[in-house]
């Protein structure tokens, strides 16, 4: 089977949410056919990325994005389309896809995220079956942003949300199947677009890589750790809220503790958070596991779509996790025994200090967390629904 895989970002290394999912989908397809990968990037891929993708795929092409993409986003919005489409528009990538379709008869096109659906109008793809992995309902994220923003940002976010919803709805007529990362995201999509074959295909976690560490916890109060991309609006929003409304009280009650912020691309907003007492900005690291070891993982997100891989990875390591309901959306876990769920600042200020001091509670939570991911988020199990889609 010849598969064309269109991705809005490089699917390697699998060290952030979208890359984790796109890499495992790509790997799944490469084991069952020949894959031609076309993706977009702002950076030149390094040698290891080129080598890994080259082994997995029949051929690979990358469309380089530059700063003009923001002008394209504004132009796209002015012309009645989404800003998202403008951000991911690349004539070079379109030419490469057109060239491929002239010499190869593809059996399936996989579109990873709605931003790449614009490339389906290449003439050679007109009659090729399409599978769109929306991952999550991106339009809802923009509506969430709008609810928390002030004018004129609120108006722009609402406009982007409405147009993205129109784009997401239109894909049902073109795609053989539309997949989303959780049943809750699939239900949301069906609520405004009941037509089409909509499937929930959950994210997994590498259970061999993220394993519990048997070393004893350090004595005394444990550190907290937040792990996530630090240039992502939802992460920064949640961290800013946590550092402003929650952490000062927690640090007052547990002054021996420390909040460590780990993630890529820390800008000025992330750097300002480190000025608070007891907060350390670690930034990008090659391996997050040492920072999860012996720590309480937090996910204080107020805006979240799909499944949070940061939560799954911490749970896989047997670490206690404290999170908002938004960060746990899409996970079929027990919010009273598998994690600590806190919806308000008062709940965070009350529950987190207790968790930092209570070794027994942490041990019980960590064991339950590991059992949960072993049962529900093993990658082969998660990808099993794709068998019928890919073979048919």
mmCIF file of C-alpha atoms in Angstrom:
data_model
loop_
_atom_site.group_PDB
_atom_site.id
_atom_site.type_symbol
_atom_site.label_atom_id
_atom_site.label_comp_id
_atom_site.label_asym_id
_atom_site.label_seq_id
_atom_site.Cartn_x
_atom_site.Cartn_y
_atom_site.Cartn_z
ATOM 1 C CA UNK A 1 0.000 0.000 0.000
ATOM 2 C CA UNK A 2 1.266 3.449 -0.955
ATOM 3 C CA UNK A 3 0.450 6.048 1.699
ATOM 4 C CA UNK A 4 0.913 9.812 1.571
ATOM 5 C CA UNK A 5 1.315 11.248 5.086
ATOM 6 C CA UNK A 6 0.865 15.021 5.479
ATOM 7 C CA UNK A 7 2.012 16.503 8.794
ATOM 8 C CA UNK A 8 2.105 20.095 9.975
ATOM 9 C CA UNK A 9 5.282 19.483 12.012
ATOM 10 C CA UNK A 10 8.181 17.071 11.852
ATOM 11 C CA UNK A 11 7.063 13.796 13.503
ATOM 12 C CA UNK A 12 10.439 13.196 15.162
ATOM 13 C CA UNK A 13 11.701 13.181 17.851
ATOM 14 C CA UNK A 14 8.512 12.138 19.674
ATOM 15 C CA UNK A 15 9.071 14.534 22.566
ATOM 16 C CA UNK A 16 5.940 16.708 22.509
ATOM 17 C CA UNK A 17 2.232 16.071 22.155
ATOM 18 C CA UNK A 18 1.650 16.243 18.398
ATOM 19 C CA UNK A 19 4.980 14.582 17.558
ATOM 20 C CA UNK A 20 4.294 11.680 19.896
ATOM 21 C CA UNK A 21 1.045 10.920 18.107
ATOM 22 C CA UNK A 22 2.213 11.588 14.546
ATOM 23 C CA UNK A 23 5.363 9.487 15.061
ATOM 24 C CA UNK A 24 3.422 6.448 16.262
ATOM 25 C CA UNK A 25 0.850 6.772 13.466
ATOM 26 C CA UNK A 26 3.691 7.058 10.944
ATOM 27 C CA UNK A 27 5.446 4.039 12.431
ATOM 28 C CA UNK A 28 2.200 2.051 12.333
ATOM 29 C CA UNK A 29 1.691 2.846 8.630
ATOM 30 C CA UNK A 30 5.336 2.229 7.700
ATOM 31 C CA UNK A 31 5.051 -1.304 9.068
ATOM 32 C CA UNK A 32 2.122 -1.958 6.710
ATOM 33 C CA UNK A 33 3.139 -0.231 3.485
ATOM 34 C CA UNK A 34 5.328 2.362 1.802
ATOM 35 C CA UNK A 35 4.938 5.860 3.185
ATOM 36 C CA UNK A 36 5.770 9.137 1.482
ATOM 37 C CA UNK A 37 6.076 11.800 4.184
ATOM 38 C CA UNK A 38 5.540 15.513 3.509
ATOM 39 C CA UNK A 39 5.821 17.811 6.501
ATOM 40 C CA UNK A 40 6.371 21.457 7.415
ATOM 41 C CA UNK A 41 9.087 22.903 9.636
ATOM 42 C CA UNK A 42 10.542 26.233 10.701
ATOM 43 C CA UNK A 43 13.959 24.632 11.235
ATOM 44 C CA UNK A 44 16.291 22.484 9.184
ATOM 45 C CA UNK A 45 15.988 18.874 10.430
ATOM 46 C CA UNK A 46 19.070 17.491 12.146
ATOM 47 C CA UNK A 47 20.973 14.440 10.950
ATOM 48 C CA UNK A 48 19.305 12.032 13.359
ATOM 49 C CA UNK A 49 15.815 13.158 12.315
ATOM 50 C CA UNK A 50 16.723 12.755 8.644
ATOM 51 C CA UNK A 51 18.153 9.279 9.285
ATOM 52 C CA UNK A 52 15.211 8.008 11.355
ATOM 53 C CA UNK A 53 12.534 9.285 8.975
ATOM 54 C CA UNK A 54 14.567 8.067 6.005
ATOM 55 C CA UNK A 55 14.552 4.519 7.390
ATOM 56 C CA UNK A 56 10.825 4.613 8.080
ATOM 57 C CA UNK A 57 9.654 6.171 4.832
ATOM 58 C CA UNK A 58 10.053 5.564 1.122
ATOM 59 C CA UNK A 59 10.742 9.278 0.657
ATOM 60 C CA UNK A 60 10.539 12.450 2.704
ATOM 61 C CA UNK A 61 10.162 16.098 1.799
ATOM 62 C CA UNK A 62 10.009 19.143 4.040
ATOM 63 C CA UNK A 63 8.477 22.533 3.367
ATOM 64 C CA UNK A 64 10.376 25.264 5.181
ATOM 65 C CA UNK A 65 8.278 27.907 6.934
ATOM 66 C CA UNK A 66 9.575 31.405 7.637
ATOM 67 C CA UNK A 67 8.400 34.590 9.298
ATOM 68 C CA UNK A 68 6.267 35.513 6.306
ATOM 69 C CA UNK A 69 3.829 32.849 7.484
ATOM 70 C CA UNK A 70 2.350 35.373 9.918
ATOM 71 C CA UNK A 71 1.599 37.723 7.031
ATOM 72 C CA UNK A 72 0.055 34.770 5.216
ATOM 73 C CA UNK A 73 -2.094 34.083 8.279
ATOM 74 C CA UNK A 74 -3.441 37.639 8.232
ATOM 75 C CA UNK A 75 -4.050 37.503 4.485
ATOM 76 C CA UNK A 76 -5.863 34.189 4.826
ATOM 77 C CA UNK A 77 -8.108 35.642 7.533
ATOM 78 C CA UNK A 78 -8.838 38.712 5.408
ATOM 79 C CA UNK A 79 -9.835 36.480 2.481
ATOM 80 C CA UNK A 80 -12.412 34.620 4.546
ATOM 81 C CA UNK A 81 -10.354 31.553 5.446
ATOM 82 C CA UNK A 82 -8.699 30.556 8.706
ATOM 83 C CA UNK A 83 -5.484 32.077 9.960
ATOM 84 C CA UNK A 84 -4.363 28.513 10.649
ATOM 85 C CA UNK A 85 -4.390 27.660 6.936
ATOM 86 C CA UNK A 86 -2.243 30.679 6.171
ATOM 87 C CA UNK A 87 0.252 29.739 8.859
ATOM 88 C CA UNK A 88 0.761 26.313 7.278
ATOM 89 C CA UNK A 89 0.605 27.268 3.593
ATOM 90 C CA UNK A 90 3.772 26.340 1.712
ATOM 91 C CA UNK A 91 3.989 26.485 -2.125
ATOM 92 C CA UNK A 92 7.135 24.360 -2.120
ATOM 93 C CA UNK A 93 5.432 21.551 -0.255
ATOM 94 C CA UNK A 94 2.459 21.746 -2.609
ATOM 95 C CA UNK A 95 4.772 21.429 -5.626
ATOM 96 C CA UNK A 96 6.479 18.396 -4.088
ATOM 97 C CA UNK A 97 3.138 16.689 -3.411
ATOM 98 C CA UNK A 98 1.994 17.451 -6.967
ATOM 99 C CA UNK A 99 5.196 15.903 -8.323
ATOM 100 C CA UNK A 100 4.715 12.775 -6.233
ATOM 101 C CA UNK A 101 1.106 12.300 -7.347
ATOM 102 C CA UNK A 102 2.230 12.483 -10.981
ATOM 103 C CA UNK A 103 4.516 9.475 -10.563
ATOM 104 C CA UNK A 104 2.806 7.451 -7.794
ATOM 105 C CA UNK A 105 -0.721 6.153 -7.407
ATOM 106 C CA UNK A 106 -1.470 6.569 -3.731
ATOM 107 C CA UNK A 107 -3.907 4.228 -2.002
ATOM 108 C CA UNK A 108 -4.453 6.453 1.045
ATOM 109 C CA UNK A 109 -3.790 10.020 2.135
ATOM 110 C CA UNK A 110 -3.362 10.631 5.868
ATOM 111 C CA UNK A 111 -3.930 14.239 6.889
ATOM 112 C CA UNK A 112 -2.534 14.982 10.333
ATOM 113 C CA UNK A 113 -4.451 17.989 11.742
ATOM 114 C CA UNK A 114 -6.935 20.212 9.925
ATOM 115 C CA UNK A 115 -4.232 22.699 8.877
ATOM 116 C CA UNK A 116 -2.938 20.181 6.297
ATOM 117 C CA UNK A 117 -6.324 19.540 4.663
ATOM 118 C CA UNK A 118 -5.644 22.458 2.281
ATOM 119 C CA UNK A 119 -3.252 20.191 0.345
ATOM 120 C CA UNK A 120 -6.038 17.773 -0.573
ATOM 121 C CA UNK A 121 -6.925 19.966 -3.557
ATOM 122 C CA UNK A 122 -3.792 18.812 -5.428
ATOM 123 C CA UNK A 123 -5.299 17.367 -8.649
ATOM 124 C CA UNK A 124 -3.610 13.981 -8.293
ATOM 125 C CA UNK A 125 -5.372 13.362 -4.986
ATOM 126 C CA UNK A 126 -8.916 13.932 -6.211
ATOM 127 C CA UNK A 127 -9.984 10.274 -6.046
ATOM 128 C CA UNK A 128 -7.645 8.974 -3.357
ATOM 129 C CA UNK A 129 -9.257 7.813 -0.078
ATOM 130 C CA UNK A 130 -8.550 10.189 2.792
ATOM 131 C CA UNK A 131 -8.122 9.631 6.504
ATOM 132 C CA UNK A 132 -8.041 12.835 8.577
ATOM 133 C CA UNK A 133 -6.617 12.678 12.078
ATOM 134 C CA UNK A 134 -7.922 15.873 13.642
ATOM 135 C CA UNK A 135 -6.363 14.810 16.962
ATOM 136 C CA UNK A 136 -8.738 17.153 18.765
ATOM 137 C CA UNK A 137 -11.411 19.681 17.869
ATOM 138 C CA UNK A 138 -9.123 22.644 17.354
ATOM 139 C CA UNK A 139 -11.994 25.091 16.881
ATOM 140 C CA UNK A 140 -13.101 24.507 20.478
ATOM 141 C CA UNK A 141 -9.661 25.546 21.714
ATOM 142 C CA UNK A 142 -10.092 28.947 20.039
ATOM 143 C CA UNK A 143 -13.525 29.333 21.621
ATOM 144 C CA UNK A 144 -11.894 28.527 24.989
ATOM 145 C CA UNK A 145 -9.254 31.186 24.357
ATOM 146 C CA UNK A 146 -11.968 33.686 23.463
ATOM 147 C CA UNK A 147 -13.809 33.096 26.723
ATOM 148 C CA UNK A 148 -10.694 34.103 28.666
ATOM 149 C CA UNK A 149 -9.576 37.002 26.453
ATOM 150 C CA UNK A 150 -10.431 40.691 26.233
ATOM 151 C CA UNK A 151 -11.255 42.646 23.100
ATOM 152 C CA UNK A 152 -9.998 42.802 20.385
ATOM 153 C CA UNK A 153 -8.330 39.405 20.944
ATOM 154 C CA UNK A 154 -11.666 37.857 21.903
ATOM 155 C CA UNK A 155 -13.217 38.843 18.570
ATOM 156 C CA UNK A 156 -10.285 37.411 16.596
ATOM 157 C CA UNK A 157 -10.286 34.157 18.572
ATOM 158 C CA UNK A 158 -14.034 33.729 18.053
ATOM 159 C CA UNK A 159 -13.646 34.380 14.325
ATOM 160 C CA UNK A 160 -10.893 31.799 14.031
ATOM 161 C CA UNK A 161 -12.989 29.326 16.009
ATOM 162 C CA UNK A 162 -16.018 29.762 13.745
ATOM 163 C CA UNK A 163 -14.026 29.378 10.555
ATOM 164 C CA UNK A 164 -12.092 26.393 11.852
ATOM 165 C CA UNK A 165 -15.374 24.750 12.770
ATOM 166 C CA UNK A 166 -16.605 25.235 9.212
ATOM 167 C CA UNK A 167 -13.377 23.680 7.930
ATOM 168 C CA UNK A 168 -13.630 20.743 10.338
ATOM 169 C CA UNK A 169 -17.241 20.138 9.328
ATOM 170 C CA UNK A 170 -16.401 20.173 5.606
ATOM 171 C CA UNK A 171 -13.909 17.326 6.019
ATOM 172 C CA UNK A 172 -16.657 14.782 6.711
ATOM 173 C CA UNK A 173 -17.693 14.847 3.033
ATOM 174 C CA UNK A 174 -14.126 14.246 1.819
ATOM 175 C CA UNK A 175 -12.742 11.748 4.315
ATOM 176 C CA UNK A 176 -13.261 8.023 4.573
ATOM 177 C CA UNK A 177 -12.697 8.420 8.298
ATOM 178 C CA UNK A 178 -12.015 11.141 10.828
ATOM 179 C CA UNK A 179 -10.170 10.190 13.992
ATOM 180 C CA UNK A 180 -9.833 12.051 17.278
ATOM 181 C CA UNK A 181 -7.785 11.394 20.366
ATOM 182 C CA UNK A 182 -10.623 10.584 22.775
ATOM 183 C CA UNK A 183 -14.277 9.638 22.855
ATOM 184 C CA UNK A 184 -15.101 13.026 24.378
ATOM 185 C CA UNK A 185 -13.455 14.816 21.436
ATOM 186 C CA UNK A 186 -15.255 12.498 19.003
ATOM 187 C CA UNK A 187 -18.577 13.251 20.715
ATOM 188 C CA UNK A 188 -17.888 16.986 20.465
ATOM 189 C CA UNK A 189 -17.186 16.644 16.736
ATOM 190 C CA UNK A 190 -20.361 14.626 16.204
ATOM 191 C CA UNK A 191 -22.355 17.316 18.034
ATOM 192 C CA UNK A 192 -21.861 19.756 15.155
ATOM 193 C CA UNK A 193 -21.117 17.288 12.345
ATOM 194 C CA UNK A 194 -23.090 14.040 12.765
ATOM 195 C CA UNK A 195 -22.239 12.765 9.276
ATOM 196 C CA UNK A 196 -19.189 10.685 8.507
ATOM 197 C CA UNK A 197 -17.174 7.880 10.035
ATOM 198 C CA UNK A 198 -15.793 9.328 13.279
ATOM 199 C CA UNK A 199 -13.521 7.190 15.454
ATOM 200 C CA UNK A 200 -11.770 7.712 18.764
ATOM 201 C CA UNK A 201 -8.126 6.563 18.635
ATOM 202 C CA UNK A 202 -6.469 7.294 21.950
ATOM 203 C CA UNK A 203 -2.840 8.200 22.573
ATOM 204 C CA UNK A 204 -0.579 5.671 24.160
ATOM 205 C CA UNK A 205 2.607 5.956 26.162
ATOM 206 C CA UNK A 206 5.925 4.130 25.829
ATOM 207 C CA UNK A 207 5.628 1.886 28.880
ATOM 208 C CA UNK A 208 9.194 0.584 28.532
ATOM 209 C CA UNK A 209 10.737 4.061 28.361
ATOM 210 C CA UNK A 210 8.576 5.628 31.076
ATOM 211 C CA UNK A 211 8.928 3.155 33.930
ATOM 212 C CA UNK A 212 8.735 3.642 37.688
ATOM 213 C CA UNK A 213 12.106 4.210 39.324
ATOM 214 C CA UNK A 214 12.646 1.927 42.296
ATOM 215 C CA UNK A 215 14.942 4.325 44.183
ATOM 216 C CA UNK A 216 13.370 5.675 47.392
ATOM 217 C CA UNK A 217 11.955 9.179 47.384
ATOM 218 C CA UNK A 218 14.096 11.872 48.996
ATOM 219 C CA UNK A 219 13.259 12.605 52.611
ATOM 220 C CA UNK A 220 11.043 15.575 53.398
ATOM 221 C CA UNK A 221 8.898 17.610 51.044
ATOM 222 C CA UNK A 222 9.070 16.702 47.362
ATOM 223 C CA UNK A 223 9.482 19.098 44.446
ATOM 224 C CA UNK A 224 6.677 19.784 41.970
ATOM 225 C CA UNK A 225 7.372 19.600 38.251
ATOM 226 C CA UNK A 226 5.533 20.933 35.234
ATOM 227 C CA UNK A 227 6.580 19.522 31.851
ATOM 228 C CA UNK A 228 5.380 20.958 28.555
ATOM 229 C CA UNK A 229 6.200 23.182 25.599
ATOM 230 C CA UNK A 230 6.723 26.674 26.997
ATOM 231 C CA UNK A 231 5.742 28.501 23.815
ATOM 232 C CA UNK A 232 2.256 26.971 23.825
ATOM 233 C CA UNK A 233 -0.464 29.388 24.887
ATOM 234 C CA UNK A 234 -2.449 26.892 26.996
ATOM 235 C CA UNK A 235 0.631 25.814 28.964
ATOM 236 C CA UNK A 236 1.695 29.394 29.661
ATOM 237 C CA UNK A 237 -1.828 30.362 30.682
ATOM 238 C CA UNK A 238 -2.064 27.494 33.172
ATOM 239 C CA UNK A 239 1.416 28.093 34.585
ATOM 240 C CA UNK A 240 0.842 31.825 34.964
ATOM 241 C CA UNK A 241 -2.402 31.204 36.840
ATOM 242 C CA UNK A 242 -0.749 28.574 39.048
ATOM 243 C CA UNK A 243 2.285 30.737 39.894
ATOM 244 C CA UNK A 244 0.084 33.736 40.660
ATOM 245 C CA UNK A 245 -2.873 32.204 42.518
ATOM 246 C CA UNK A 246 -1.656 28.880 43.909
ATOM 247 C CA UNK A 247 2.091 28.543 44.340
ATOM 248 C CA UNK A 248 2.714 31.407 46.808
ATOM 249 C CA UNK A 249 0.376 29.763 49.341
ATOM 250 C CA UNK A 250 1.764 26.278 48.691
ATOM 251 C CA UNK A 251 5.341 27.517 49.068
ATOM 252 C CA UNK A 252 4.433 29.250 52.320
ATOM 253 C CA UNK A 253 3.107 25.952 53.711
ATOM 254 C CA UNK A 254 5.907 23.833 52.226
ATOM 255 C CA UNK A 255 8.935 26.148 52.026
ATOM 256 C CA UNK A 256 11.308 23.242 51.419
ATOM 257 C CA UNK A 257 9.567 22.427 48.158
ATOM 258 C CA UNK A 258 10.429 23.688 44.679
ATOM 259 C CA UNK A 259 8.460 24.164 41.462
ATOM 260 C CA UNK A 260 10.535 23.127 38.449
ATOM 261 C CA UNK A 261 9.334 24.191 34.995
ATOM 262 C CA UNK A 262 10.700 21.937 32.253
ATOM 263 C CA UNK A 263 10.054 22.432 28.552
ATOM 264 C CA UNK A 264 11.179 23.726 25.190
ATOM 265 C CA UNK A 265 11.263 27.306 23.917
ATOM 266 C CA UNK A 266 10.949 29.273 27.163
ATOM 267 C CA UNK A 267 10.309 32.892 26.213
ATOM 268 C CA UNK A 268 10.070 36.009 28.344
ATOM 269 C CA UNK A 269 6.697 35.000 29.783
ATOM 270 C CA UNK A 270 8.146 31.727 31.096
ATOM 271 C CA UNK A 271 11.289 33.453 32.343
ATOM 272 C CA UNK A 272 9.246 35.946 34.377
ATOM 273 C CA UNK A 273 7.633 33.054 36.262
ATOM 274 C CA UNK A 274 11.038 32.005 37.591
ATOM 275 C CA UNK A 275 11.331 35.293 39.494
ATOM 276 C CA UNK A 276 8.876 33.994 42.104
ATOM 277 C CA UNK A 277 10.306 32.369 45.263
ATOM 278 C CA UNK A 278 10.678 28.623 44.994
ATOM 279 C CA UNK A 279 10.314 28.524 41.182
ATOM 280 C CA UNK A 280 13.089 27.215 38.929
ATOM 281 C CA UNK A 281 12.962 27.466 35.137
ATOM 282 C CA UNK A 282 14.839 24.421 33.873
ATOM 283 C CA UNK A 283 13.939 24.871 30.196
ATOM 284 C CA UNK A 284 14.590 22.230 27.518
ATOM 285 C CA UNK A 285 16.148 18.915 28.541
ATOM 286 C CA UNK A 286 17.105 15.810 26.522
ATOM 287 C CA UNK A 287 15.277 13.509 28.939
ATOM 288 C CA UNK A 288 12.375 14.478 31.218
ATOM 289 C CA UNK A 289 12.500 11.314 33.312
ATOM 290 C CA UNK A 290 15.069 12.527 35.860
ATOM 291 C CA UNK A 291 12.821 15.510 36.591
ATOM 292 C CA UNK A 292 9.757 13.326 37.083
ATOM 293 C CA UNK A 293 11.630 10.957 39.371
ATOM 294 C CA UNK A 294 10.968 11.846 42.994
ATOM 295 C CA UNK A 295 8.513 14.638 42.134
ATOM 296 C CA UNK A 296 4.809 15.419 42.115
ATOM 297 C CA UNK A 297 3.736 16.147 38.546
ATOM 298 C CA UNK A 298 1.282 19.002 38.077
ATOM 299 C CA UNK A 299 -0.939 19.950 35.124
ATOM 300 C CA UNK A 300 -2.784 23.160 36.111
ATOM 301 C CA UNK A 301 -4.253 23.785 32.665
ATOM 302 C CA UNK A 302 -7.345 25.944 32.280
ATOM 303 C CA UNK A 303 -7.575 25.367 28.512
ATOM 304 C CA UNK A 304 -6.906 21.863 27.227
ATOM 305 C CA UNK A 305 -8.024 19.735 24.319
ATOM 306 C CA UNK A 306 -7.572 16.054 23.681
ATOM 307 C CA UNK A 307 -5.262 14.035 25.913
ATOM 308 C CA UNK A 308 -2.317 15.458 27.831
ATOM 309 C CA UNK A 309 0.742 13.312 27.163
ATOM 310 C CA UNK A 310 2.510 14.975 30.087
ATOM 311 C CA UNK A 311 -0.082 13.377 32.371
ATOM 312 C CA UNK A 312 0.250 9.928 30.796
ATOM 313 C CA UNK A 313 4.061 9.979 30.986
ATOM 314 C CA UNK A 314 4.081 10.960 34.653
ATOM 315 C CA UNK A 315 1.515 8.271 35.449
ATOM 316 C CA UNK A 316 3.541 5.683 33.527
ATOM 317 C CA UNK A 317 6.503 6.458 35.796
ATOM 318 C CA UNK A 318 4.314 5.819 38.806
ATOM 319 C CA UNK A 319 4.389 9.433 39.889
ATOM 320 C CA UNK A 320 1.519 11.133 41.731
ATOM 321 C CA UNK A 321 -0.245 13.602 39.445
ATOM 322 C CA UNK A 322 -2.337 16.610 40.407
ATOM 323 C CA UNK A 323 -4.307 18.230 37.603
ATOM 324 C CA UNK A 324 -7.287 20.357 36.700
ATOM 325 C CA UNK A 325 -10.402 18.677 35.241
ATOM 326 C CA UNK A 326 -9.509 20.210 31.858
ATOM 327 C CA UNK A 327 -6.114 18.461 31.850
ATOM 328 C CA UNK A 328 -7.794 15.113 32.578
ATOM 329 C CA UNK A 329 -10.437 15.407 29.859
ATOM 330 C CA UNK A 330 -10.472 12.340 27.630
ATOM 331 C CA UNK A 331 -8.929 10.018 30.231
ATOM 332 C CA UNK A 332 -11.209 7.308 31.608
ATOM 333 C CA UNK A 333 -9.543 7.305 35.004
ATOM 334 C CA UNK A 334 -10.832 7.502 38.539
ATOM 335 C CA UNK A 335 -10.307 11.102 39.624
ATOM 336 C CA UNK A 336 -10.449 10.103 43.279
ATOM 337 C CA UNK A 337 -7.861 7.292 43.286
ATOM 338 C CA UNK A 338 -5.699 7.493 40.129
ATOM 339 C CA UNK A 339 -4.886 11.220 40.362
ATOM 340 C CA UNK A 340 -5.648 14.259 42.496
ATOM 341 C CA UNK A 341 -8.099 16.514 40.680
ATOM 342 C CA UNK A 342 -8.442 20.174 41.676
ATOM 343 C CA UNK A 343 -10.696 22.615 39.851
ATOM 344 C CA UNK A 344 -10.190 25.840 41.799
ATOM 345 C CA UNK A 345 -7.271 27.725 43.299
ATOM 346 C CA UNK A 346 -8.615 26.973 46.781
ATOM 347 C CA UNK A 347 -8.641 23.244 46.056
ATOM 348 C CA UNK A 348 -5.071 23.395 44.754
ATOM 349 C CA UNK A 349 -3.899 25.390 47.786
ATOM 350 C CA UNK A 350 -5.556 22.866 50.107
ATOM 351 C CA UNK A 351 -4.629 19.568 48.454
ATOM 352 C CA UNK A 352 -1.157 20.088 47.018
ATOM 353 C CA UNK A 353 0.676 20.757 50.329
ATOM 354 C CA UNK A 354 -0.872 17.598 51.808
ATOM 355 C CA UNK A 355 0.270 15.564 48.795
ATOM 356 C CA UNK A 356 3.785 16.967 49.032
ATOM 357 C CA UNK A 357 4.035 15.807 52.656
ATOM 358 C CA UNK A 358 2.124 12.501 52.556
ATOM 359 C CA UNK A 359 4.415 9.712 51.334
ATOM 360 C CA UNK A 360 1.727 7.033 51.756
ATOM 361 C CA UNK A 361 -0.778 8.899 49.589
ATOM 362 C CA UNK A 362 1.871 9.457 46.913
ATOM 363 C CA UNK A 363 2.750 5.772 46.846
ATOM 364 C CA UNK A 364 -0.896 4.733 46.461
ATOM 365 C CA UNK A 365 -1.496 7.288 43.713
ATOM 366 C CA UNK A 366 1.658 6.296 41.845
ATOM 367 C CA UNK A 367 0.803 2.588 41.873
ATOM 368 C CA UNK A 368 -2.766 3.264 40.696
ATOM 369 C CA UNK A 369 -1.478 5.594 37.977
ATOM 370 C CA UNK A 370 0.860 2.962 36.552
ATOM 371 C CA UNK A 371 -1.896 0.348 36.540
ATOM 372 C CA UNK A 372 -4.181 2.743 34.688
ATOM 373 C CA UNK A 373 -1.795 3.436 31.801
ATOM 374 C CA UNK A 374 -0.856 -0.235 31.514
ATOM 375 C CA UNK A 375 -4.538 -1.069 31.099
ATOM 376 C CA UNK A 376 -5.672 1.790 28.869
ATOM 377 C CA UNK A 377 -2.733 3.428 27.088
ATOM 378 C CA UNK A 378 -0.449 0.780 25.626
ATOM 379 C CA UNK A 379 0.237 1.920 22.044
ATOM 380 C CA UNK A 380 -0.586 -1.386 20.243
ATOM 381 C CA UNK A 381 -3.921 -1.487 22.048
ATOM 382 C CA UNK A 382 -4.660 2.174 21.284
ATOM 383 C CA UNK A 383 -3.968 1.786 17.552
ATOM 384 C CA UNK A 384 -6.002 -1.394 17.140
ATOM 385 C CA UNK A 385 -9.101 0.477 15.784
ATOM 386 C CA UNK A 386 -7.024 1.520 12.777
ATOM 387 C CA UNK A 387 -6.745 -2.037 11.422
ATOM 388 C CA UNK A 388 -10.118 -1.944 9.731
ATOM 389 C CA UNK A 389 -9.546 1.580 8.452
ATOM 390 C CA UNK A 390 -6.143 0.932 6.895
ATOM 391 C CA UNK A 391 -6.902 -2.503 5.442
ATOM 392 C CA UNK A 392 -10.339 -1.655 3.996
#
